[in-house]
Short mmCIF file of C-alpha atoms in Angstrom, two decimals:
data_model
loop_
_atom_site.label_atom_id
_atom_site.label_comp_id
_atom_site.label_asym_id
_atom_site.label_seq_id
_atom_site.Cartn_x
_atom_site.Cartn_y
_atom_site.Cartn_z
CA MET A 3 -6.54 3.96 -34.83
CA SER A 4 -9.69 1.69 -34.15
CA ASP A 5 -12.91 0.39 -35.56
CA SER A 6 -14.39 0.31 -32.83
CA PRO A 7 -17.65 2.16 -32.22
CA ALA A 8 -16.59 5.24 -30.36
CA GLY A 9 -18.84 4.11 -27.11
CA VAL A 10 -16.70 1.03 -26.68
CA VAL A 11 -13.51 3.30 -26.40
CA ASP A 12 -15.44 5.69 -24.22
CA LEU A 13 -16.24 3.01 -22.24
CA LEU A 14 -12.86 0.86 -21.88
CA GLY A 15 -11.11 4.85 -21.76
CA VAL A 16 -13.24 5.73 -19.42
CA LEU A 17 -13.89 2.52 -17.09
CA ALA A 18 -9.53 2.27 -17.66
CA TYR A 19 -9.30 6.05 -16.35
CA ALA A 20 -11.66 5.12 -12.90
CA GLU A 21 -9.36 2.45 -11.83
CA LEU A 22 -6.01 4.17 -11.83
CA THR A 23 -7.86 7.56 -10.59
CA ALA A 24 -9.56 5.19 -8.39
CA PHE A 25 -6.27 3.22 -7.70
CA LEU A 26 -4.30 5.71 -6.61
CA ARG A 27 -6.66 7.50 -4.09
CA LEU A 28 -7.36 4.30 -2.21
CA ALA A 29 -3.67 3.95 -1.55
CA GLU A 30 -3.55 7.73 -0.57
CA ASP A 31 -6.20 7.20 2.15
CA ALA A 32 -4.02 3.52 3.36
CA ALA A 33 -1.95 6.41 3.55
CA THR A 34 -3.08 8.66 5.08
CA LEU A 35 -6.17 7.50 7.21
CA ALA A 36 -6.01 4.26 7.81
CA PRO A 37 -5.65 3.32 11.82
CA THR A 38 -3.69 0.15 11.33
CA LEU A 39 -0.43 -1.63 9.45
CA THR A 40 -3.04 -4.55 9.41
CA ASP A 41 -5.79 -1.85 7.86
CA ARG A 42 -3.46 -0.75 5.89
CA ALA A 43 -2.24 -3.22 4.20
CA GLU A 44 -6.06 -4.79 3.34
CA LEU A 45 -6.81 -0.74 1.62
CA SER A 46 -3.56 -1.36 -0.37
CA ASP A 47 -4.93 -4.82 -1.80
CA LEU A 48 -7.81 -3.81 -3.25
CA ALA A 49 -5.61 -0.80 -5.00
CA ALA A 50 -3.41 -2.87 -6.36
CA ALA A 51 -6.39 -4.85 -7.10
CA GLU A 52 -8.16 -1.75 -8.90
CA TYR A 53 -4.36 -1.08 -10.44
CA ALA A 54 -4.37 -4.45 -12.30
CA ASN A 55 -7.93 -3.65 -13.72
CA PHE A 56 -6.01 -0.69 -14.80
CA ARG A 57 -3.67 -2.96 -16.94
CA LEU A 58 -6.38 -5.12 -18.36
CA LEU A 59 -8.49 -1.96 -19.76
CA ARG A 60 -4.97 -0.87 -20.96
CA ASP A 61 -4.11 -3.66 -22.96
CA ARG A 62 -7.86 -4.08 -23.98
CA LEU A 63 -7.53 0.07 -25.36
CA SER A 64 -3.71 -0.85 -27.39
CA SER A 65 -4.56 -4.04 -28.94
CA LEU A 66 -7.54 -2.28 -31.14
CA GLY A 67 -5.02 0.03 -32.37
CA VAL A 68 -6.68 3.08 -29.81
CA ASP A 69 -3.66 4.91 -27.51
CA PRO A 70 -4.80 5.47 -23.59
CA GLU A 71 -4.25 8.39 -22.96
CA GLY A 72 -6.67 9.57 -25.65
CA ALA A 73 -8.86 7.62 -24.90
CA MET A 74 -8.94 8.04 -20.75
CA ALA A 75 -8.32 12.20 -21.88
CA PRO A 76 -12.17 12.26 -21.86
CA PHE A 77 -13.33 11.42 -18.42
CA VAL A 78 -10.27 12.80 -16.83
CA ALA A 79 -12.15 15.91 -14.90
CA ALA A 80 -15.34 14.35 -14.39
CA LEU A 81 -12.52 11.41 -12.63
CA ASP A 82 -10.79 13.89 -10.83
CA ASP A 83 -13.78 16.19 -9.21
CA TRP A 84 -15.33 13.49 -8.49
CA HIS A 85 -12.91 12.30 -5.79
CA ALA A 86 -12.66 15.94 -4.42
CA GLN A 87 -15.92 16.22 -4.22
CA THR A 88 -16.17 12.48 -1.88
CA ARG A 89 -12.96 12.95 -0.31
CA PRO A 90 -13.72 11.07 3.04
CA GLY A 91 -12.17 12.40 5.90
CA ASP A 92 -11.95 9.60 8.02
CA TRP A 93 -11.02 5.95 7.63
CA LEU A 94 -14.25 4.19 8.69
CA GLU A 95 -16.00 7.07 5.69
CA ALA A 96 -13.19 5.58 3.23
CA LEU A 97 -14.02 2.27 3.98
CA VAL A 98 -17.36 3.28 2.75
CA LYS A 99 -16.47 4.93 -0.21
CA ALA A 100 -14.30 2.13 -1.45
CA TYR A 101 -17.52 0.08 -1.22
CA VAL A 102 -20.72 2.22 -2.18
CA GLY A 103 -18.87 4.79 -4.13
CA THR A 104 -16.70 2.20 -6.26
CA GLY A 105 -19.95 -0.33 -6.47
CA ILE A 106 -22.37 2.34 -8.04
CA ALA A 107 -19.24 3.27 -10.91
CA ALA A 108 -19.10 0.20 -10.89
CA ASP A 109 -22.80 -1.14 -11.60
CA PHE A 110 -22.53 1.83 -14.64
CA TYR A 111 -19.96 0.59 -15.90
CA ARG A 112 -21.72 -2.91 -15.99
CA GLU A 113 -24.69 -2.06 -17.53
CA ALA A 114 -22.72 0.09 -20.93
CA ALA A 115 -20.96 -3.48 -20.86
CA ARG A 116 -24.01 -5.35 -21.93
CA HIS A 117 -24.89 -3.91 -25.90
CA VAL A 118 -20.92 -3.62 -26.31
CA ASP A 119 -19.12 -6.85 -27.97
CA LYS A 120 -18.73 -10.60 -26.53
CA GLU A 121 -14.92 -9.76 -25.91
CA THR A 122 -15.08 -6.45 -24.91
CA ARG A 123 -18.12 -6.72 -22.33
CA GLU A 124 -15.91 -9.92 -21.02
CA ILE A 125 -12.30 -8.02 -20.12
CA VAL A 126 -15.28 -5.28 -19.02
CA ASP A 127 -16.56 -8.25 -15.98
CA GLU A 128 -13.32 -9.02 -15.29
CA ALA A 129 -12.39 -5.61 -14.33
CA LEU A 130 -15.66 -5.53 -12.11
CA ALA A 131 -15.46 -8.51 -10.80
CA GLU A 132 -13.71 -8.12 -7.21
CA GLU A 133 -16.18 -8.16 -5.30
CA VAL A 134 -15.18 -10.78 -2.84
CA ARG A 135 -11.77 -8.50 -1.90
CA SER A 136 -13.97 -6.33 -0.37
CA GLN A 137 -15.83 -8.22 2.44
CA PHE A 138 -12.87 -7.00 4.93
CA VAL A 139 -14.76 -3.39 4.80
CA VAL A 140 -17.83 -5.17 5.45
CA GLU A 141 -17.00 -6.55 8.32
CA ARG A 142 -15.34 -3.43 9.32
CA VAL A 143 -18.54 -0.98 8.90
CA ARG A 144 -20.80 -3.12 10.46
CA ALA A 145 -18.15 -3.72 14.01
CA ALA A 146 -17.70 0.32 13.63
CA LEU A 147 -21.74 -0.12 13.27
CA ALA A 148 -22.09 -2.75 16.21
CA ASP A 149 -20.13 -1.01 18.57
CA ASN A 150 -21.64 2.48 18.21
CA PRO A 151 -24.68 2.37 16.57
CA LYS A 152 -25.11 6.67 15.60
CA LEU A 153 -22.47 6.09 13.90
CA GLY A 154 -25.68 4.76 11.31
CA GLY A 155 -26.79 7.96 9.89
CA ARG A 156 -23.49 9.31 9.32
CA LEU A 157 -22.62 7.87 6.46
CA ALA A 158 -25.64 7.00 5.52
CA LEU A 159 -25.85 10.72 4.33
CA TRP A 160 -21.66 9.76 3.22
CA ALA A 161 -23.06 7.71 1.10
CA ARG A 162 -26.33 9.38 -0.96
CA ARG A 163 -23.68 12.41 -1.26
CA MET A 164 -21.36 10.04 -2.88
CA VAL A 165 -24.56 8.81 -5.46
CA GLY A 166 -25.50 12.19 -5.67
CA GLU A 167 -21.98 13.06 -7.36
CA ALA A 168 -22.09 10.96 -9.13
CA LEU A 169 -24.75 11.11 -11.35
CA SER A 170 -23.98 14.65 -11.60
CA GLN A 171 -20.72 13.40 -12.75
CA ALA A 172 -22.30 10.70 -14.78
CA HIS A 173 -24.72 13.37 -15.91
CA ARG A 174 -21.79 15.34 -17.31
CA VAL A 175 -20.03 12.62 -19.16
CA ALA A 176 -23.50 11.73 -20.75
CA ALA A 177 -24.34 14.88 -21.76
CA ALA A 178 -19.94 15.18 -23.37
CA ARG A 179 -20.15 11.59 -24.85
CA PRO A 180 -22.74 10.70 -26.93
CA ASP A 181 -21.46 7.25 -28.01
CA LEU A 182 -20.49 6.73 -24.49
CA ALA A 183 -24.66 7.70 -22.49
CA LEU A 184 -25.86 5.77 -25.94
CA LEU A 185 -24.31 2.07 -24.11
CA LEU A 186 -26.72 2.76 -21.00
CA VAL A 187 -29.78 1.84 -22.76
CA SER A 188 -30.61 -0.06 -24.49
CA ALA A 189 -33.00 0.88 -26.62
CA ILE A 190 -31.88 3.62 -28.07
CA ALA A 191 -28.87 2.00 -29.27
CA GLN A 192 -31.03 -0.02 -31.35
CA ALA A 193 -32.62 2.30 -31.96
CA GLN A 194 -30.16 4.51 -33.90
CA ASP A 195 -28.79 1.20 -34.85
CA ASP A 196 -31.11 1.07 -37.58
CA ALA A 197 -31.69 4.55 -37.73
CA SER A 198 -33.26 4.32 -41.35
CA SER A 199 -36.69 2.89 -40.36
CA GLU A 200 -38.33 6.38 -39.07
CA ALA A 201 -41.68 4.80 -39.58
CA ALA A 202 -44.59 5.32 -36.99
CA GLY A 203 -43.12 6.40 -34.07
CA GLY A 204 -40.74 8.54 -32.00
CA ARG A 205 -43.58 9.16 -29.48
CA ALA A 206 -43.67 5.16 -29.68
CA GLU A 207 -39.66 4.92 -29.49
CA ALA A 208 -39.63 8.22 -26.50
CA VAL A 209 -41.48 5.86 -24.65
CA THR A 210 -39.41 2.53 -24.81
CA ASP A 211 -36.33 4.33 -23.74
CA LEU A 212 -38.64 5.94 -20.96
CA VAL A 213 -39.53 2.11 -19.65
CA GLU A 214 -35.89 1.62 -20.58
CA ILE A 215 -34.24 4.80 -17.71
CA GLY A 216 -36.80 3.81 -15.71
CA ARG A 217 -35.41 -0.02 -15.70
CA LEU A 218 -32.40 1.15 -15.53
CA PHE A 219 -32.78 3.42 -12.75
CA ALA A 220 -34.61 -0.04 -10.64
CA ARG A 221 -31.43 -1.28 -11.02
CA LEU A 222 -28.91 0.82 -10.01
CA THR A 223 -31.13 1.46 -7.04
CA GLU A 224 -31.34 -2.58 -6.30
CA GLU A 225 -27.78 -2.91 -6.65
CA HIS A 226 -27.62 0.62 -3.87
CA GLY A 227 -29.66 -0.82 -1.22
CA ARG A 228 -28.03 -4.41 -1.15
CA ARG A 229 -24.58 -2.94 -0.75
CA MET A 230 -25.78 -0.56 1.21
CA SER A 231 -27.40 -3.44 3.15
CA ALA A 232 -24.24 -5.40 4.17
CA LEU A 233 -23.15 -2.74 5.79
CA GLY A 234 -25.80 -2.33 7.55
CA LEU A 235 -26.73 1.30 6.97
CA VAL A 236 -30.21 2.06 5.51
CA PRO A 237 -30.93 4.00 1.64
CA GLY A 238 -32.30 6.31 2.75
CA PRO A 239 -35.25 7.77 0.70
CA MET B 195 6.02 -18.06 17.28
CA SER B 196 8.75 -18.02 15.10
CA ASP B 197 11.71 -19.97 15.44
CA SER B 198 13.22 -18.40 13.40
CA PRO B 199 16.97 -16.20 14.62
CA ALA B 200 15.16 -12.78 15.13
CA GLY B 201 17.62 -11.09 12.80
CA VAL B 202 15.00 -13.09 10.24
CA VAL B 203 12.14 -11.71 11.57
CA ASP B 204 13.65 -8.55 12.04
CA LEU B 205 14.59 -8.23 7.67
CA LEU B 206 11.45 -9.75 6.48
CA GLY B 207 9.36 -6.86 8.34
CA VAL B 208 11.22 -4.01 7.39
CA LEU B 209 12.08 -4.87 4.31
CA ALA B 210 7.75 -5.52 4.63
CA TYR B 211 6.97 -2.29 5.56
CA ALA B 212 9.56 -0.98 3.08
CA GLU B 213 7.20 -2.39 0.12
CA LEU B 214 4.22 -1.93 1.51
CA THR B 215 5.55 2.21 2.31
CA ALA B 216 7.03 2.73 -1.42
CA PHE B 217 4.07 1.24 -2.31
CA LEU B 218 1.52 4.40 -1.44
CA ARG B 219 4.52 6.97 -1.92
CA LEU B 220 4.90 5.88 -4.93
CA ALA B 221 1.09 5.89 -5.88
CA GLU B 222 1.33 9.58 -3.86
CA ASP B 223 3.87 10.55 -6.68
CA ALA B 224 2.09 8.90 -9.34
CA ALA B 225 -1.26 11.06 -8.46
CA THR B 226 -0.28 14.07 -7.14
CA LEU B 227 3.84 14.70 -9.36
CA ALA B 228 3.43 12.90 -13.11
CA PRO B 229 2.64 15.28 -16.10
CA THR B 230 1.04 13.18 -18.29
CA LEU B 231 -1.18 9.80 -17.62
CA THR B 232 1.95 7.49 -19.34
CA ASP B 233 4.27 8.46 -16.90
CA ARG B 234 1.09 8.48 -14.01
CA ALA B 235 0.83 5.22 -15.41
CA GLU B 236 3.92 4.60 -14.97
CA LEU B 237 4.25 4.93 -11.83
CA SER B 238 1.37 3.61 -10.98
CA ASP B 239 3.06 0.05 -12.83
CA LEU B 240 6.28 0.55 -10.05
CA ALA B 241 3.78 0.95 -6.64
CA ALA B 242 1.92 -1.99 -7.50
CA ALA B 243 4.93 -4.13 -7.99
CA GLU B 244 5.74 -2.42 -4.31
CA TYR B 245 3.28 -3.73 -3.26
CA ALA B 246 2.85 -7.11 -4.88
CA ASN B 247 6.40 -7.36 -3.07
CA PHE B 248 5.29 -7.06 0.31
CA ARG B 249 1.99 -9.61 0.24
CA LEU B 250 5.31 -12.04 -1.19
CA LEU B 251 6.93 -10.98 2.57
CA ARG B 252 3.77 -11.13 4.57
CA ASP B 253 3.09 -13.71 3.72
CA ARG B 254 6.36 -15.32 4.32
CA LEU B 255 5.92 -13.79 7.62
CA SER B 256 2.53 -15.43 8.45
CA SER B 257 3.88 -19.14 7.78
CA LEU B 258 6.68 -18.51 9.53
CA GLY B 259 3.97 -17.92 12.84
CA VAL B 260 4.67 -14.44 12.79
CA ASP B 261 2.27 -11.53 12.99
CA PRO B 262 2.90 -8.94 10.04
CA GLU B 263 1.84 -5.99 11.85
CA GLY B 264 4.16 -7.15 15.03
CA ALA B 265 7.27 -7.36 12.57
CA MET B 266 7.14 -3.80 11.37
CA ALA B 267 5.62 -2.06 13.48
CA PRO B 268 9.52 -1.28 15.08
CA PHE B 269 10.82 -0.77 11.60
CA VAL B 270 7.85 1.94 11.32
CA ALA B 271 8.73 4.94 11.86
CA ALA B 272 12.48 4.78 10.94
CA LEU B 273 10.87 4.14 6.90
CA ASP B 274 7.96 7.09 7.83
CA ASP B 275 10.72 9.01 8.81
CA TRP B 276 13.32 8.86 5.15
CA HIS B 277 10.36 9.42 3.51
CA ALA B 278 8.67 13.01 4.73
CA GLN B 279 12.95 13.53 4.22
CA THR B 280 13.03 12.84 0.87
CA ARG B 281 9.31 14.11 -0.27
CA PRO B 282 9.92 14.71 -4.02
CA GLY B 283 8.96 18.51 -5.26
CA ASP B 284 8.08 17.21 -8.68
CA TRP B 285 8.20 14.81 -11.15
CA LEU B 286 12.30 14.38 -11.73
CA GLU B 287 12.95 14.24 -7.78
CA ALA B 288 10.70 11.83 -8.46
CA LEU B 289 12.25 8.81 -10.76
CA VAL B 290 15.34 9.90 -9.22
CA LYS B 291 13.40 8.85 -5.50
CA ALA B 292 12.67 5.64 -7.48
CA TYR B 293 15.48 4.69 -8.95
CA VAL B 294 18.07 5.82 -6.51
CA GLY B 295 16.26 6.22 -3.78
CA THR B 296 15.05 2.11 -4.01
CA GLY B 297 17.97 1.59 -4.87
CA ILE B 298 19.62 1.71 -2.29
CA ALA B 299 17.66 0.71 0.52
CA ALA B 300 17.15 -2.88 -1.74
CA ASP B 301 21.32 -3.55 -2.10
CA PHE B 302 21.30 -3.04 2.29
CA TYR B 303 18.65 -5.50 2.65
CA ARG B 304 19.86 -7.63 -0.23
CA GLU B 305 23.41 -7.86 2.32
CA ALA B 306 21.31 -8.75 4.82
CA ALA B 307 19.60 -11.41 3.05
CA ARG B 308 23.61 -12.94 2.17
CA HIS B 309 23.03 -14.53 5.50
CA VAL B 310 19.64 -15.43 6.25
CA ASP B 311 17.91 -19.41 5.14
CA LYS B 312 17.71 -20.82 2.05
CA GLU B 313 14.81 -20.23 1.54
CA THR B 314 13.77 -17.17 3.60
CA ARG B 315 17.18 -14.96 0.99
CA GLU B 316 14.80 -16.72 -2.55
CA ILE B 317 12.24 -15.28 -1.52
CA VAL B 318 14.23 -11.35 -0.35
CA ASP B 319 15.88 -12.01 -3.74
CA GLU B 320 12.47 -12.20 -5.33
CA ALA B 321 10.78 -8.96 -4.02
CA LEU B 322 14.09 -7.39 -4.07
CA ALA B 323 13.86 -8.36 -8.64
CA GLU B 324 11.95 -5.52 -9.76
CA GLU B 325 14.71 -3.76 -11.76
CA VAL B 326 13.58 -4.48 -15.01
CA ARG B 327 10.48 -1.89 -14.77
CA SER B 328 11.81 1.19 -13.60
CA GLN B 329 13.48 0.79 -17.13
CA PHE B 330 11.14 3.59 -18.05
CA VAL B 331 12.64 5.96 -15.25
CA VAL B 332 16.46 5.32 -17.08
CA GLU B 333 15.14 6.73 -20.40
CA ARG B 334 12.76 9.88 -19.09
CA VAL B 335 15.48 11.40 -16.45
CA ARG B 336 17.54 11.02 -19.43
CA ALA B 337 15.95 12.83 -21.77
CA ALA B 338 14.56 14.81 -18.84
CA LEU B 339 19.36 15.46 -18.31
CA ALA B 340 19.93 16.02 -22.83
CA ASP B 341 17.44 18.45 -22.38
CA ASN B 342 18.44 20.34 -20.71
CA PRO B 343 22.25 19.08 -18.60
CA LYS B 344 22.04 22.58 -16.20
CA LEU B 345 18.98 19.31 -14.19
CA GLY B 346 21.92 17.31 -13.57
CA GLY B 347 23.74 19.79 -10.32
CA ARG B 348 20.80 19.93 -8.77
CA LEU B 349 19.66 15.69 -9.25
CA ALA B 350 22.64 14.82 -8.16
CA LEU B 351 22.53 16.63 -4.47
CA TRP B 352 19.15 15.28 -4.17
CA ALA B 353 20.51 12.20 -5.07
CA ARG B 354 23.25 12.29 -2.21
CA ARG B 355 20.12 13.39 -0.53
CA MET B 356 18.67 10.65 -0.23
CA VAL B 357 21.65 8.47 -0.15
CA GLY B 358 22.62 10.18 3.68
CA GLU B 359 18.83 10.32 4.36
CA ALA B 360 19.10 6.74 4.07
CA LEU B 361 21.96 6.12 6.38
CA SER B 362 21.02 7.83 9.15
CA GLN B 363 18.16 6.03 9.37
CA ALA B 364 19.45 1.96 8.18
CA HIS B 365 22.07 3.77 12.00
CA ARG B 366 18.89 4.00 13.86
CA VAL B 367 17.96 1.23 12.82
CA ALA B 368 20.84 -0.81 14.00
CA ALA B 369 21.40 0.93 16.54
CA ALA B 370 17.44 -0.07 18.20
CA ARG B 371 17.87 -3.56 16.77
CA PRO B 372 21.12 -5.05 16.83
CA ASP B 373 20.33 -8.94 15.92
CA LEU B 374 19.00 -7.11 12.33
CA ALA B 375 22.43 -4.81 11.85
CA LEU B 376 24.53 -8.17 12.44
CA LEU B 377 23.14 -9.73 9.73
CA LEU B 378 24.52 -7.12 8.21
CA VAL B 379 28.32 -8.42 8.55
CA SER B 380 28.56 -12.14 8.24
CA ALA B 381 32.22 -12.02 9.58
CA ILE B 382 30.80 -10.67 13.33
CA ALA B 383 27.79 -13.13 12.77
CA GLN B 384 29.71 -16.05 12.82
CA ALA B 385 30.83 -14.60 15.19
CA GLN B 386 28.27 -14.88 17.02
CA ASP B 387 27.45 -18.01 15.46
CA ASP B 388 30.27 -20.09 17.71
CA ALA B 389 30.21 -17.94 20.64
CA SER B 390 32.31 -20.66 23.21
CA SER B 391 35.42 -19.92 20.99
CA GLU B 392 36.34 -16.93 23.03
CA ALA B 393 40.23 -17.02 21.71
CA ALA B 394 42.73 -15.43 20.68
CA GLY B 395 41.32 -12.82 19.96
CA GLY B 396 38.27 -9.53 20.55
CA ARG B 397 41.50 -7.44 18.30
CA ALA B 398 41.66 -9.26 15.34
CA GLU B 399 38.08 -9.90 15.42
CA ALA B 400 37.30 -5.95 15.46
CA VAL B 401 39.55 -6.25 12.76
CA THR B 402 37.81 -8.04 11.06
CA ASP B 403 34.82 -6.58 11.82
CA LEU B 404 36.39 -3.78 10.15
CA VAL B 405 37.16 -5.17 6.85
CA GLU B 406 34.31 -6.69 6.84
CA ILE B 407 32.34 -3.75 6.62
CA GLY B 408 34.95 -1.58 5.06
CA ARG B 409 34.20 -4.22 1.61
CA LEU B 410 30.38 -3.92 2.33
CA PHE B 411 30.01 -0.70 2.58
CA ALA B 412 32.72 -0.76 -1.06
CA ARG B 413 29.63 -2.67 -2.56
CA LEU B 414 27.63 -0.04 -1.42
CA THR B 415 28.91 2.87 -3.59
CA GLU B 416 29.88 1.46 -5.40
CA GLU B 417 26.43 -0.21 -6.86
CA HIS B 418 25.28 3.95 -6.05
CA GLY B 419 27.48 5.07 -8.47
CA ARG B 420 26.74 2.37 -11.34
CA ARG B 421 22.84 3.35 -10.62
CA MET B 422 24.24 7.12 -10.61
CA SER B 423 25.60 6.36 -14.13
CA ALA B 424 22.78 5.19 -15.57
CA LEU B 425 20.85 8.17 -15.49
CA GLY B 426 23.59 9.95 -16.14
CA LEU B 427 23.84 11.79 -12.91
CA VAL B 428 27.51 12.18 -11.67
CA PRO B 429 27.45 10.31 -8.09
CA GLY B 430 29.72 13.72 -6.69
CA PRO B 431 32.88 13.16 -3.31
#
């Protein structure tokens, strides 16, 4: 077994399954929705990159003495449900999902990785550092919007739905895996670290937590807005 | 445009699309049929390797000045139909397909590559040299047969169906792409090379062709039998 804190194993486990399943779903979208062989190859390229990331994370779990299947298992239902709720209806929706959906998930994982050991953090960052590859998505979506600006409304709604479903599944995961949830908010994590120092302030801590959570959501919202703008979409209220 | 003979471009094109579509189909089987996350990851690993092969072949086409999409297009229908006719009904059928179906296709491509320029041949051989990865398939199928020997009959029939469908699609491709078909039989290819030497013998040539074709099928049959035995299956009549 592993000496790593449960939160670290959970982070690697959820991210490993996220990459494995992203690989399979992108491959499915490439097979069924791509309008040309070139588009099919481009989305396949993104898919293959997700698989390489999965391998990196799985190997890290193994090297920590953790069974990858066991580490991934608690997150299968939430991630499968997210994909089931965000099945693209056409090629443009598949592209927006590949960019916006993958992006918001990556932001969450990146936040959680801020508070783990350096080696794990480097592996997580490497697995998430692939935005260059998705440049073709930006070009395709922008070209489609230039052709037909009316598409903007539908695709913006689609992006919002993905974010809503992501938050709803994140909430479910956080409730079931408190160690992982704690990684997301440094103030809480630190408060846990020296649980002895009960001291003055449950109230002060709760306020710090709220401030931290507020900052976290501000960062996530900002990044999401940046991606929507890159695609030529309006983030919406 | 390319200076390469049409047969070479066809060979790279059919193989590129074969790898791209094998990638997507294996990913689909991994997503829908794998009984455990470990199995899903193992088949995904095979799928990702096919994608890497696709990239190699696509890059070779580009470096020859050939548009990859154009080179693949003539083979889309035959390969898509082959996959449609050999959609696995369960995990074991998916494994046998990954091993036997991929194997017989690889044999055809390898035969065709015997008569092309050295650089192309090396790339084709590299794309086909992945049998090590499929060792887990052998282990899984053998374990399933040890548990339940009755499965052998059904899986052997399944393998035969894949071979039958492969021959039928190969025939269709050969009829539509004579340059590619010519690569398969060296005697014919050489006869084409010095088309000036009409000389004595239409009849002698035809006999040589038949002998060559007989040898080709003997090699293909032998390799197929070797793979079936590796899985613990009887090739059948």
